[in-house]
């Protein structure tokens, strides 16, 4: 019984670390370099993972993983509305979500 409780405690700690790490990166995962605005296009078939990868490729965010995790925790997991979004490289993840 003690072994099961210790495994559950470890899982809870790992999940807490992931959540805290995502929260930390909410405001700190901005792209480096000069501030630039661009229109980011979301297609109907894009998943949250695809969007995170595309934001990184376009230089809007620095890291895709914190964006993806933050979107899962704090954002919309489904029903991402396709279309064009005016985004800036000085926006944090929380502002983009």
Coordinates of C-alpha atoms in Angstrom, one line a residue:
X1 CA 0.0 0.0 0.0
X2 CA 2.8 2.4 0.8
X3 CA 4.5 1.7 -2.5
X4 CA 1.3 2.6 -4.4
X5 CA 1.0 5.9 -2.4
X6 CA 4.6 6.8 -3.1
X7 CA 4.0 6.2 -6.9
X8 CA 0.9 8.4 -6.8
X9 CA 2.8 11.1 -5.0
X10 CA 5.6 11.0 -7.6
X11 CA 3.1 11.3 -10.4
X12 CA 1.4 14.3 -8.7
X13 CA 4.8 16.0 -8.2
X14 CA 5.8 15.5 -11.8
X15 CA 2.5 16.9 -13.0
X16 CA 2.9 19.9 -10.6
X17 CA 6.4 20.6 -12.0
X18 CA 5.1 20.5 -15.6
X19 CA 2.3 22.9 -14.6
X20 CA 4.6 25.3 -12.8
X21 CA 7.1 25.2 -15.7
X22 CA 4.3 26.0 -18.2
X23 CA 3.1 28.9 -16.0
X24 CA 6.7 30.2 -15.8
X25 CA 7.1 30.2 -19.6
X26 CA 3.7 32.0 -20.1
X27 CA 5.4 35.3 -20.1
X28 CA 9.0 34.4 -20.9
X29 CA 8.8 32.5 -24.1
X30 CA 8.7 35.5 -26.4
X31 CA 10.7 35.4 -29.6
X32 CA 14.2 37.0 -29.5
X33 CA 15.1 39.9 -31.7
X34 CA 13.3 43.0 -32.9
X35 CA 9.6 43.3 -32.4
X36 CA 7.7 42.4 -35.6
X37 CA 4.0 41.9 -36.3
X38 CA 2.7 39.3 -38.7
X39 CA -0.6 37.6 -39.6
X40 CA -0.6 34.0 -38.4
X41 CA -2.9 31.7 -40.3
X42 CA -4.7 28.8 -38.6
X43 CA -6.1 26.2 -41.0
X44 CA -9.1 24.1 -40.2
X45 CA -7.1 20.9 -39.8
X46 CA -4.4 22.4 -37.5
X47 CA -4.1 20.8 -34.1
X48 CA -2.7 22.6 -31.0
X49 CA 0.6 20.9 -31.7
X50 CA 0.7 22.1 -35.3
X51 CA -0.1 25.6 -34.3
X52 CA 2.7 25.6 -31.7
X53 CA 5.2 24.3 -34.3
X54 CA 4.1 26.9 -36.9
X55 CA 4.3 29.8 -34.4
X56 CA 7.9 28.7 -33.6
X57 CA 8.7 28.3 -37.4
X58 CA 7.4 31.8 -38.1
X59 CA 9.5 33.2 -35.2
X60 CA 6.5 34.4 -33.2
X61 CA 7.4 32.3 -30.1
X62 CA 10.8 31.0 -29.1
X63 CA 9.8 27.5 -27.9
X64 CA 6.8 25.4 -29.1
X65 CA 6.6 22.9 -26.1
X66 CA 5.7 25.5 -23.4
X67 CA 3.1 27.0 -25.8
X68 CA 1.6 23.6 -26.5
X69 CA 1.5 22.6 -22.8
X70 CA 0.1 26.0 -21.7
X71 CA -2.6 25.7 -24.4
X72 CA -3.5 22.3 -23.0
X73 CA -3.7 23.5 -19.5
X74 CA -5.1 27.1 -19.9
X75 CA -6.3 27.3 -23.4
X76 CA -8.8 25.7 -25.7
X77 CA -8.1 22.1 -26.4
X78 CA -10.5 21.9 -29.3
X79 CA -12.5 24.3 -31.5
X80 CA -9.6 26.5 -32.5
X81 CA -11.2 28.8 -34.9
X82 CA -9.4 28.8 -38.3
X83 CA -8.5 32.2 -39.7
X84 CA -5.8 34.9 -39.7
X85 CA -4.6 36.4 -36.4
X86 CA -2.4 39.5 -36.1
X87 CA 0.4 38.5 -33.7
X88 CA 3.6 40.2 -32.5
X89 CA 6.9 38.8 -31.4
X90 CA 6.6 40.7 -28.2
X91 CA 3.5 38.9 -27.1
X92 CA 3.8 36.2 -24.4
X93 CA 2.1 32.8 -24.7
X94 CA -0.7 33.9 -22.4
X95 CA -1.6 36.8 -24.8
X96 CA -1.5 34.5 -27.8
X97 CA -3.7 31.8 -26.3

